[in-house]
Coordinates of C-alpha atoms in Angstrom, one line a residue:
Chain A
M1 CA -5.0 -7.6 -36.8
S2 CA -3.6 -4.7 -38.8
V3 CA -5.6 -2.0 -37.7
L4 CA -4.1 -2.9 -33.9
E5 CA -0.8 -3.6 -35.0
D6 CA -0.4 0.4 -36.8
L7 CA -2.2 1.8 -33.4
R8 CA -0.1 -0.4 -31.0
L9 CA -2.2 -1.9 -29.4
R10 CA -2.0 -6.0 -28.1
G11 CA -5.1 -6.9 -28.6
P12 CA -9.2 -6.4 -28.2
V13 CA -9.2 -5.0 -24.5
L14 CA -8.3 -2.6 -22.9
T15 CA -8.1 -0.1 -19.4
A16 CA -10.3 2.1 -19.3
S17 CA -7.9 5.9 -18.1
G18 CA -9.4 5.8 -14.7
C19 CA -10.3 2.6 -13.8
G20 CA -6.9 1.1 -13.8
G21 CA -5.2 3.3 -11.2
T22 CA -1.5 3.2 -11.7
G23 CA -0.9 -0.8 -13.0
R24 CA 0.4 -1.7 -9.6
E25 CA -3.9 -2.1 -8.1
L26 CA -4.6 -3.8 -11.0
A27 CA -1.4 -6.5 -11.6
P28 CA -2.8 -9.0 -8.8
Y29 CA -6.0 -9.3 -11.5
V30 CA -4.6 -9.7 -14.9
D31 CA -1.6 -10.0 -16.9
L32 CA -1.1 -6.2 -17.2
A33 CA 1.1 -8.3 -20.4
T34 CA -1.8 -9.6 -22.0
L35 CA -4.2 -6.4 -22.4
G36 CA -4.6 -4.4 -25.0
G37 CA -3.7 -1.1 -23.9
F38 CA -3.2 -0.4 -19.9
V39 CA -4.7 3.1 -20.5
T40 CA -3.4 5.5 -17.3
R41 CA -5.8 7.9 -15.5
S42 CA -4.8 11.2 -17.1
I43 CA -2.1 12.8 -16.9
T44 CA -1.3 16.7 -16.2
L45 CA 1.1 19.2 -15.8
A46 CA 1.8 19.3 -12.3
H47 CA -0.2 17.8 -10.1
R48 CA -4.0 17.2 -9.0
T49 CA -5.3 16.4 -5.6
G50 CA -8.0 15.4 -7.2
A51 CA -11.6 17.1 -6.2
A52 CA -13.0 17.0 -2.5
G53 CA -15.6 15.0 0.1
R54 CA -17.6 12.5 -2.1
R55 CA -16.4 11.4 -5.5
I56 CA -18.4 8.4 -6.6
V57 CA -21.9 7.7 -6.0
E58 CA -23.7 4.8 -6.9
T59 CA -27.1 5.2 -8.9
P60 CA -28.5 2.3 -10.9
S61 CA -26.6 0.9 -13.4
G62 CA -24.0 4.0 -13.2
L63 CA -21.4 5.0 -11.2
L64 CA -21.6 8.8 -11.0
N65 CA -17.5 9.9 -10.4
A66 CA -16.8 14.0 -9.2
V67 CA -13.3 12.1 -8.9
G68 CA -11.1 15.7 -10.6
L69 CA -8.4 14.2 -12.9
Q70 CA -6.4 13.1 -9.9
N71 CA -2.8 12.0 -10.6
P72 CA 0.8 12.7 -9.8
G73 CA 1.8 15.4 -12.7
L74 CA 3.6 14.1 -15.5
E75 CA 7.3 14.6 -13.9
P76 CA 6.6 11.6 -11.1
F77 CA 4.2 9.6 -13.7
L78 CA 7.6 9.6 -15.5
A79 CA 9.5 8.7 -13.0
R80 CA 8.2 6.2 -11.4
E81 CA 4.8 4.5 -13.4
L82 CA 5.8 4.8 -16.1
P83 CA 9.1 2.8 -15.9
W84 CA 6.7 0.4 -13.9
L85 CA 4.1 -0.6 -16.8
H86 CA 7.0 -1.3 -19.0
Q87 CA 8.9 -3.1 -17.5
Q88 CA 5.9 -5.5 -17.0
G89 CA 5.3 -5.4 -20.3
A90 CA 1.8 -3.6 -20.6
R91 CA 1.2 -1.3 -23.8
V92 CA 1.4 2.4 -22.6
I93 CA -1.2 4.4 -23.3
V94 CA -1.1 7.5 -21.5
S95 CA -4.2 9.4 -20.6
I96 CA -3.8 13.3 -21.5
A97 CA -5.5 16.9 -19.9
G98 CA -4.7 20.0 -19.7
A99 CA -5.9 23.3 -19.4
S100 CA -5.4 25.0 -23.0
P101 CA -3.8 23.6 -26.0
G102 CA -0.2 24.6 -25.0
E103 CA -1.0 22.4 -21.8
Y104 CA -1.7 19.2 -24.5
A105 CA 1.4 20.0 -26.9
D106 CA 4.0 20.2 -23.7
L107 CA 1.9 17.0 -22.2
A108 CA 3.0 14.9 -25.5
Q109 CA 6.0 16.8 -26.9
R110 CA 7.6 14.8 -23.3
L111 CA 5.7 12.0 -23.7
A112 CA 6.6 11.0 -26.9
V113 CA 10.4 10.6 -26.9
A114 CA 9.6 9.1 -23.3
P115 CA 10.6 4.9 -23.4
G116 CA 7.5 2.2 -23.1
V117 CA 5.3 5.1 -24.1
S118 CA 3.1 3.1 -26.4
G119 CA 0.7 6.0 -27.8
I120 CA -1.1 8.8 -26.8
E121 CA -4.5 8.9 -25.8
V122 CA -6.1 12.6 -25.6
N123 CA -9.1 13.7 -23.0
L124 CA -11.7 15.5 -24.6
S125 CA -14.8 14.8 -22.7
A126 CA -14.9 17.0 -20.0
P127 CA -13.7 20.7 -20.6
D128 CA -10.8 21.1 -17.1
Q129 CA -12.0 23.4 -14.8
R130 CA -8.9 24.4 -14.2
G131 CA -8.9 26.5 -17.7
S132 CA -9.9 30.1 -18.9
G133 CA -13.6 29.4 -20.2
V134 CA -12.7 30.1 -23.5
Y135 CA -12.8 26.7 -25.8
D136 CA -14.5 23.8 -24.5
V137 CA -12.9 20.7 -25.7
R138 CA -16.3 19.3 -26.7
E139 CA -16.7 21.5 -28.9
P140 CA -15.1 20.0 -32.1
F141 CA -13.7 23.5 -33.0
H142 CA -11.7 22.5 -29.9
A143 CA -11.4 19.4 -30.2
G144 CA -9.6 19.1 -33.8
S145 CA -7.6 22.1 -32.4
V146 CA -6.3 20.6 -29.7
V147 CA -6.0 17.5 -30.8
S148 CA -4.0 19.3 -33.7
A149 CA -1.1 20.5 -31.6
V150 CA -1.0 17.2 -29.7
R151 CA 0.3 15.6 -33.4
R152 CA 2.6 18.0 -34.3
E153 CA 4.9 17.5 -31.0
T154 CA 3.9 13.7 -31.6
P155 CA 6.7 11.4 -33.8
S156 CA 4.0 9.6 -36.5
R157 CA 5.3 5.5 -34.7
V158 CA 2.8 7.4 -32.4
P159 CA -0.2 7.0 -32.6
V160 CA -2.6 9.0 -31.2
L161 CA -6.1 8.3 -29.1
A162 CA -8.6 11.2 -29.4
K163 CA -11.2 10.2 -26.7
L164 CA -15.1 11.6 -27.0
R165 CA -18.1 11.5 -25.0
S166 CA -20.5 9.6 -26.1
D167 CA -22.5 12.3 -28.2
V168 CA -25.3 10.6 -30.3
V169 CA -26.0 14.8 -32.3
R170 CA -22.0 15.3 -32.4
A171 CA -20.4 11.7 -32.8
V172 CA -19.0 11.7 -35.8
E173 CA -19.0 15.0 -36.7
V174 CA -16.3 15.5 -34.0
S175 CA -14.9 11.8 -34.7
R176 CA -14.1 13.3 -38.4
T177 CA -12.5 17.2 -37.2
V178 CA -10.4 15.3 -34.9
A179 CA -9.3 12.8 -38.0
E180 CA -8.5 15.4 -40.1
A181 CA -6.3 16.6 -37.8
G182 CA -4.1 14.5 -37.0
A183 CA -5.7 11.5 -34.7
D184 CA -4.9 7.6 -35.6
A185 CA -8.2 7.1 -33.9
V186 CA -11.0 7.7 -31.7
V187 CA -12.5 6.3 -28.5
L188 CA -16.4 6.8 -28.4
G189 CA -17.1 7.1 -25.3
N190 CA -16.0 8.4 -22.2
A191 CA -18.8 8.8 -19.3
L192 CA -21.2 11.2 -19.8
P193 CA -22.5 14.3 -17.5
A194 CA -24.6 14.5 -15.2
A195 CA -24.8 15.5 -11.9
M196 CA -24.3 15.1 -7.8
P197 CA -27.1 14.3 -5.7
D198 CA -26.2 17.4 -4.3
G199 CA -26.0 19.4 -7.9
R200 CA -21.7 18.8 -8.5
P201 CA -21.2 18.1 -11.9
A202 CA -19.8 14.3 -12.2
R203 CA -19.8 12.1 -14.7
L204 CA -22.3 9.0 -15.2
S205 CA -20.6 5.8 -16.9
G206 CA -21.8 2.1 -16.3
P207 CA -24.3 -0.6 -17.4
A208 CA -26.8 3.1 -18.4
V209 CA -24.2 4.5 -20.9
G210 CA -23.3 1.2 -22.7
P211 CA -26.7 1.4 -25.5
L212 CA -25.8 5.2 -25.8
A213 CA -22.0 4.4 -26.6
L214 CA -23.1 1.3 -29.1
R215 CA -24.6 3.7 -30.6
C216 CA -21.8 6.0 -31.6
V217 CA -19.7 4.1 -32.4
A218 CA -22.7 2.8 -34.7
Q219 CA -22.8 5.6 -36.4
V220 CA -19.1 6.7 -36.8
C221 CA -18.6 3.0 -38.1
Q222 CA -20.6 3.2 -40.6
Q223 CA -20.3 7.2 -41.5
L224 CA -16.2 6.9 -41.1
P225 CA -15.4 3.8 -42.4
A226 CA -11.6 4.6 -42.7
L227 CA -11.0 6.0 -38.8
P228 CA -11.2 3.3 -36.6
V229 CA -12.9 3.7 -33.6
I230 CA -12.5 1.7 -30.0
G231 CA -15.2 1.1 -27.7
C232 CA -15.9 2.1 -23.9
G233 CA -19.1 2.7 -22.4
G234 CA -20.3 -0.2 -20.5
I235 CA -18.4 -3.2 -21.4
A236 CA -18.5 -5.8 -18.7
T237 CA -19.4 -9.4 -20.8
P238 CA -18.0 -11.2 -23.5
A239 CA -21.7 -10.9 -25.3
D240 CA -21.2 -6.7 -24.8
V241 CA -17.4 -6.5 -26.0
R242 CA -18.8 -8.3 -28.5
A243 CA -21.6 -6.0 -29.4
F244 CA -19.1 -3.4 -30.6
L245 CA -16.7 -5.3 -32.2
D246 CA -19.9 -6.7 -34.6
A247 CA -21.0 -2.5 -34.9
G248 CA -17.2 -1.6 -36.0
A249 CA -14.7 -1.0 -33.2
V250 CA -11.8 -2.8 -33.3
A251 CA -10.7 -2.8 -29.8
V252 CA -12.6 -1.7 -25.9
Q253 CA -11.8 0.1 -23.1
V254 CA -13.3 -1.8 -20.2
G255 CA -13.9 0.5 -17.1
T256 CA -16.6 1.1 -14.1
A257 CA -17.3 -3.1 -14.6
Q258 CA -13.3 -3.1 -13.7
L259 CA -14.3 -1.8 -10.5
H260 CA -17.1 -3.9 -10.0
D261 CA -15.3 -7.3 -10.0
P262 CA -11.4 -6.6 -10.4
M263 CA -11.9 -9.8 -12.8
T264 CA -13.3 -8.6 -15.3
L265 CA -10.1 -7.4 -18.3
S266 CA -8.9 -11.0 -17.3
R267 CA -12.5 -12.9 -18.0
L268 CA -12.8 -11.5 -21.3
I269 CA -8.9 -11.6 -22.8
T270 CA -9.6 -15.4 -21.9
A271 CA -13.1 -14.9 -23.7
R272 CA -11.8 -14.0 -26.9
Q273 CA -9.1 -15.4 -26.5
E274 CA -11.1 -18.9 -26.8
D275 CA -13.4 -17.0 -29.4
A276 CA -10.4 -16.7 -32.2
Chain B
M1 CA 16.5 -11.8 14.7
S2 CA 13.7 -12.3 13.0
T3 CA 12.6 -14.6 10.6
P4 CA 11.5 -13.9 6.6
S5 CA 7.3 -15.0 6.4
T6 CA 7.3 -17.7 4.0
A7 CA 3.4 -16.5 3.8
P8 CA 1.6 -15.6 0.5
T9 CA 0.7 -11.9 -0.3
G10 CA -1.5 -9.7 -1.9
P11 CA -4.2 -10.0 -2.5
V12 CA -6.7 -12.4 -4.7
H13 CA -10.2 -12.7 -6.4
V14 CA -11.8 -16.1 -5.2
T15 CA -15.4 -17.3 -4.8
G16 CA -16.6 -17.5 -1.1
T17 CA -19.4 -19.3 0.2
V18 CA -21.5 -18.8 3.6
L19 CA -20.7 -21.8 5.5
T20 CA -22.4 -19.9 8.7
T21 CA -24.3 -16.9 9.2
R22 CA -25.6 -15.4 13.0
A23 CA -27.5 -11.9 13.6
V24 CA -25.0 -10.6 16.8
G25 CA -26.6 -7.4 18.2
A26 CA -27.4 -5.3 15.3
Y27 CA -25.2 -6.2 12.8
T28 CA -25.2 -9.9 11.3
H29 CA -22.1 -12.3 11.1
L30 CA -20.6 -14.0 8.5
T31 CA -18.2 -17.0 8.4
L32 CA -17.1 -17.2 5.2
V33 CA -14.4 -20.2 2.4
A34 CA -13.1 -18.0 0.9
P35 CA -9.5 -19.3 0.1
G36 CA -6.4 -17.7 0.6
I37 CA -7.6 -14.9 2.1
A38 CA -7.2 -16.0 5.8
E39 CA -4.5 -16.8 5.1
R40 CA -2.8 -14.3 4.7
M41 CA -5.1 -11.7 6.7
R42 CA -2.5 -9.2 8.8
P43 CA -5.3 -7.1 11.9
G44 CA -6.0 -3.9 9.5
T45 CA -6.7 -5.5 6.4
F46 CA -10.5 -5.6 4.9
V47 CA -12.3 -8.1 2.2
A48 CA -14.4 -6.5 -0.6
V49 CA -17.7 -8.1 -1.5
S50 CA -19.4 -7.6 -5.3
V51 CA -23.3 -7.4 -4.7
E52 CA -25.4 -8.7 -7.7
G53 CA -27.4 -7.3 -9.6
Q54 CA -27.3 -3.5 -10.5
L55 CA -25.4 -2.2 -7.6
L56 CA -21.8 -1.9 -8.7
A57 CA -19.8 -0.1 -6.3
R58 CA -18.4 -2.9 -3.6
R59 CA -18.6 -3.7 -0.2
A60 CA -15.6 -4.0 1.6
F61 CA -15.8 -5.2 5.5
W62 CA -13.0 -5.7 8.2
I63 CA -11.9 -8.9 8.4
H64 CA -13.1 -9.6 12.3
R65 CA -11.4 -12.7 12.8
V66 CA -9.9 -15.8 11.3
R67 CA -10.0 -19.3 12.5
H68 CA -9.6 -22.8 10.9
A69 CA -13.1 -24.9 11.2
G70 CA -12.8 -29.1 10.2
G71 CA -12.3 -29.6 6.0
H72 CA -13.1 -26.4 5.1
G73 CA -9.6 -24.9 6.0
M74 CA -9.2 -21.3 7.1
T75 CA -12.1 -19.3 7.1
L76 CA -13.0 -15.8 8.5
E77 CA -16.0 -13.8 9.5
I78 CA -17.2 -10.6 9.0
V79 CA -19.3 -7.9 10.4
V80 CA -22.2 -7.0 8.6
E81 CA -24.1 -3.8 9.4
Q82 CA -27.3 -3.5 7.3
V83 CA -27.0 0.4 6.1
G84 CA -28.4 0.0 2.8
A85 CA -29.5 -1.9 -0.3
G86 CA -26.2 -3.5 -0.6
S87 CA -25.0 -4.4 3.2
R88 CA -29.0 -5.5 3.4
W89 CA -28.4 -8.5 0.2
L90 CA -25.5 -9.5 2.2
A91 CA -26.2 -10.1 5.1
A92 CA -29.7 -11.3 3.6
Q93 CA -27.2 -14.7 2.1
P94 CA -28.5 -17.9 3.0
V95 CA -25.5 -21.2 4.0
G96 CA -23.8 -21.8 1.0
A97 CA -24.5 -18.8 -0.5
K98 CA -21.8 -18.2 -3.5
L99 CA -19.5 -14.8 -2.9
A100 CA -17.0 -13.0 -5.5
V101 CA -14.9 -11.7 -2.8
T102 CA -11.3 -10.0 -2.8
G103 CA -8.6 -9.8 -0.4
P104 CA -6.5 -8.7 1.9
L105 CA -7.5 -5.5 0.3
G106 CA -5.3 -2.0 2.1
R107 CA -2.4 -1.6 4.6
P108 CA -2.6 -2.9 8.8
F109 CA -1.7 -1.9 11.3
A110 CA 1.9 -1.6 11.8
L111 CA 2.6 -4.3 15.3
P112 CA 6.2 -3.7 17.6
K113 CA 8.5 -5.4 16.6
R114 CA 9.6 -9.2 18.1
D115 CA 12.2 -8.3 20.2
A116 CA 11.1 -4.4 21.7
D117 CA 10.6 -3.8 25.0
P118 CA 6.8 -4.7 26.4
V119 CA 4.5 -1.3 24.6
S120 CA 1.9 -1.0 26.4
C121 CA -1.6 -0.4 23.6
V122 CA -4.7 1.0 24.1
L123 CA -7.3 -0.1 20.6
V124 CA -10.4 1.8 20.2
G125 CA -13.4 0.6 18.4
D126 CA -17.0 2.9 17.5
G127 CA -19.4 0.8 16.6
H128 CA -18.4 -1.8 14.4
G129 CA -15.0 -0.8 13.4
A130 CA -14.4 -3.0 16.9
A131 CA -15.0 -5.8 14.2
P132 CA -10.3 -5.5 13.0
M133 CA -9.6 -4.7 16.8
F134 CA -9.3 -8.5 19.2
L135 CA -6.9 -10.0 15.9
L136 CA -5.3 -7.0 16.0
G137 CA -5.1 -7.7 20.7
E138 CA -4.2 -11.3 20.5
R139 CA -1.3 -10.4 17.3
L140 CA 0.0 -8.0 20.0
R141 CA 0.1 -9.8 23.1
E142 CA 2.1 -12.5 21.5
R143 CA 4.6 -9.9 21.1
G144 CA 4.6 -9.3 24.6
A145 CA 2.9 -5.8 24.4
V146 CA 0.1 -4.9 27.0
V147 CA -3.3 -4.5 26.1
T148 CA -6.0 -2.1 26.9
M149 CA -9.5 -1.9 24.7
L150 CA -11.8 0.3 25.1
V151 CA -15.1 -0.6 22.7
A152 CA -17.8 1.6 22.0
G153 CA -21.9 1.7 20.3
A154 CA -24.9 3.6 20.4
D155 CA -26.3 1.3 22.4
E156 CA -25.7 -2.4 23.6
A157 CA -26.7 -4.1 20.6
H158 CA -24.4 -1.7 18.2
L159 CA -21.2 -3.4 20.9
L160 CA -19.9 -5.6 19.2
S161 CA -18.2 -8.6 21.4
A162 CA -17.3 -7.2 24.6
L163 CA -17.5 -10.1 26.4
E164 CA -14.5 -11.3 23.4
A165 CA -13.0 -8.1 24.4
R166 CA -11.9 -9.4 27.6
R167 CA -10.3 -12.6 25.8
S168 CA -7.9 -10.3 24.3
A169 CA -7.1 -7.6 26.7
R170 CA -6.2 -7.4 30.1
S171 CA -8.7 -4.1 30.8
V172 CA -11.5 -3.7 29.4
T173 CA -13.6 -0.1 29.2
V174 CA -17.2 -0.9 27.4
V175 CA -18.5 3.0 26.6
T176 CA -21.9 3.5 25.1
E177 CA -23.9 6.7 24.6
D178 CA -26.8 5.9 25.8
G179 CA -25.2 4.1 28.5
S180 CA -27.7 0.9 28.2
V181 CA -23.6 -0.9 28.9
G182 CA -20.7 0.1 30.7
S183 CA -20.1 4.0 30.9
R184 CA -22.5 6.1 29.6
G185 CA -20.5 9.1 27.2
R186 CA -19.2 8.8 23.7
V187 CA -15.8 7.5 22.9
A188 CA -14.2 11.1 23.6
D189 CA -15.3 11.6 27.4
H190 CA -13.4 8.5 28.4
I191 CA -10.2 7.7 26.1
G192 CA -7.8 10.6 28.4
E193 CA -8.6 8.8 31.2
V194 CA -8.1 5.3 29.8
L195 CA -5.1 6.5 27.9
R196 CA -3.3 8.4 31.1
R197 CA -4.7 4.9 33.2
A198 CA -2.6 2.3 30.8
A199 CA 0.7 4.6 30.8
A200 CA 0.0 4.0 26.5
D201 CA 2.5 4.3 23.6
V202 CA 1.3 3.6 21.3
V203 CA -2.9 3.8 20.8
Y204 CA -4.8 1.6 17.5
A205 CA -8.3 2.5 16.6
A206 CA -11.0 1.9 14.1
G207 CA -14.5 3.5 13.5
R208 CA -16.1 6.9 12.4
P209 CA -13.6 9.8 10.7
S210 CA -15.9 12.4 13.8
V211 CA -14.7 9.6 16.7
L212 CA -11.1 8.6 14.9
R213 CA -10.3 12.1 15.1
D214 CA -10.9 13.0 19.3
V215 CA -8.4 9.6 19.2
A216 CA -5.9 11.1 17.3
E217 CA -6.1 14.3 19.8
A218 CA -6.4 12.7 22.7
A219 CA -3.1 10.2 21.8
E220 CA -1.5 13.6 21.1
T221 CA -2.4 15.3 24.2
H222 CA -1.1 12.5 25.9
G223 CA 2.2 11.6 24.0
A224 CA 1.2 8.3 22.4
W225 CA 1.5 6.9 18.6
S226 CA -1.5 7.2 17.0
Q227 CA -2.4 4.3 14.2
V228 CA -6.6 4.9 13.0
A229 CA -8.5 3.3 9.9
P230 CA -11.5 5.5 8.8
E231 CA -14.6 4.1 7.9
L232 CA -14.9 6.2 4.8
P233 CA -17.0 5.0 1.2
L234 CA -14.8 2.8 -0.6
T235 CA -16.0 1.8 -4.1
C236 CA -13.8 -0.1 -6.1
A237 CA -12.1 -1.4 -2.5
T238 CA -8.6 -1.9 -4.6
G239 CA -7.2 1.0 -5.2
L240 CA -8.8 1.1 -9.5
C241 CA -10.3 4.7 -8.7
Q242 CA -9.1 6.8 -6.9
G243 CA -13.0 7.8 -5.5
C244 CA -11.6 7.2 -1.2
P245 CA -9.7 10.7 -0.7
L246 CA -7.7 10.4 2.6
P247 CA -6.7 13.8 2.8
V248 CA -2.4 13.4 5.1
V249 CA 0.3 15.4 4.9
G250 CA 3.2 13.0 4.2
E251 CA 6.3 12.7 6.2
D252 CA 7.9 15.7 4.1
G253 CA 5.3 18.3 5.0
V254 CA 3.4 18.0 2.0
A255 CA -0.4 18.3 1.7
R256 CA -1.7 14.9 -0.6
T257 CA -5.0 12.9 -1.5
V258 CA -4.6 8.7 -0.9
R259 CA -6.5 6.5 -1.5
S260 CA -8.3 5.6 1.4
C261 CA -8.2 1.3 0.3
Y262 CA -5.1 1.7 -0.6
E263 CA -2.4 4.0 1.0
G264 CA -5.2 3.0 4.2
P265 CA -7.1 2.1 5.6
V266 CA -4.9 2.5 8.0
V267 CA -2.5 5.6 9.0
R268 CA -0.8 7.4 11.6
G269 CA -3.4 9.9 13.5
D270 CA -1.4 13.2 13.3
R271 CA -1.0 12.9 9.5
I272 CA -4.6 13.1 8.5
R273 CA -5.7 17.3 8.1
W274 CA -8.9 16.0 9.8
T275 CA -10.4 19.3 8.0
E276 CA -11.4 18.3 5.4
L277 CA -12.6 15.5 6.0
A278 CA -16.0 15.4 6.1
P279 CA -17.4 13.8 9.3

């Protein structure tokens, strides 16, 4: 458990960002205090209303989403959501997204001193559509810059996780870069770039992306054995959890499966306890 | 003076069992034994069913009726319209089939206070959106409200339980687009006259956004409050994924996007930004 303790996780099963609501909606189905960690949806400095129109489309073995980072913004999150989550005994990991490294840094600075924040997860999976377009967080150099900016604003007692997408070509390279920039762990992966049937940019998640994420986890764990890796992508069953942990991950995040069956997290936590 | 409710609250996730299944017009009615859900439901709330296999989004259905069924305790009935792979799968489930059911979900219709003066209510049900209206009508009548119903559908097969409507309401208007039953036309053609005749104070409606927009506008013109439940595609139906955006204006006048499944499905008709809601 030492790596989990370093990362301030209570166990190996966490929510995936964007699939746990504010926590209040999840609470009827799982005791938030039993989660390894509750990862919030990505929080931005200012409130965002998200994308208009159809946001989620079913495909064989996957969900396409174009939610567009809907969130209340930092201040309302700190005022209303974080204290409630903390009160429930949840280990809260706040996912952050920004349109510039400066925005990421500002978010980290405020969150690092907020009571009840157990960690910060830097969302590096998708370029922010509000950004100027001069940098792309998927590029190793830029991802490293963002993590450096966040690390500088975050005391060492608060772990910084870098969430990367399952890019089998560059997973090791990006992981190494963000680790050198100060990330305490990487989260691999995230929904993959895709398109809605009408051509709008979207991201694909669910069982369809699981094997890709597992490949990335295995590669990074083999080549960067000192770096804690949290697996994410298509995890729905105790066997999926075992596969990611066997590949070297220290923990997993569960997203799309929770949307299909809200008891998934609860079931996986029970299964891990029985395994232990 | 009202007494505090001791009924359990909040949704539960249970394994339900199909008790009966029957075709009614274009719809399939399923009666489910789903412990705890019927006891918690209020008109306007719904259940979500997980579909087996590769379909990951869940399917949401109005709770149409609840009743006590002998040794099974409280049961609930849902109305399934077969529009895609998930609803076809569900409609084909045999008696005895097990289903993963979550409910009751969503914000229900608000009822007048028990000790209020009698209120004149018009209930509008469009297609299978009429499903929650019968229980709502019963609850309103229990509170002394005068209930008028407008039940609409494309044709007779898509008209939900017009006969039952006559039991739930003092007066019923039936409208079909093809004129096969009742008056020919759309809801928009008849709602103004129904509101005027009923001297409506409150309008409750569920169905397609395009229909509800007409209802909300007619209510505004008539000077009535409207509570509407637009049928939108829901993914998780539990408030987790933010996949069902409902554009509204808050009481502070600020435009917001709320979740249809969680802050809705019932919202005030004059709060929806209709131009931003797909039909």
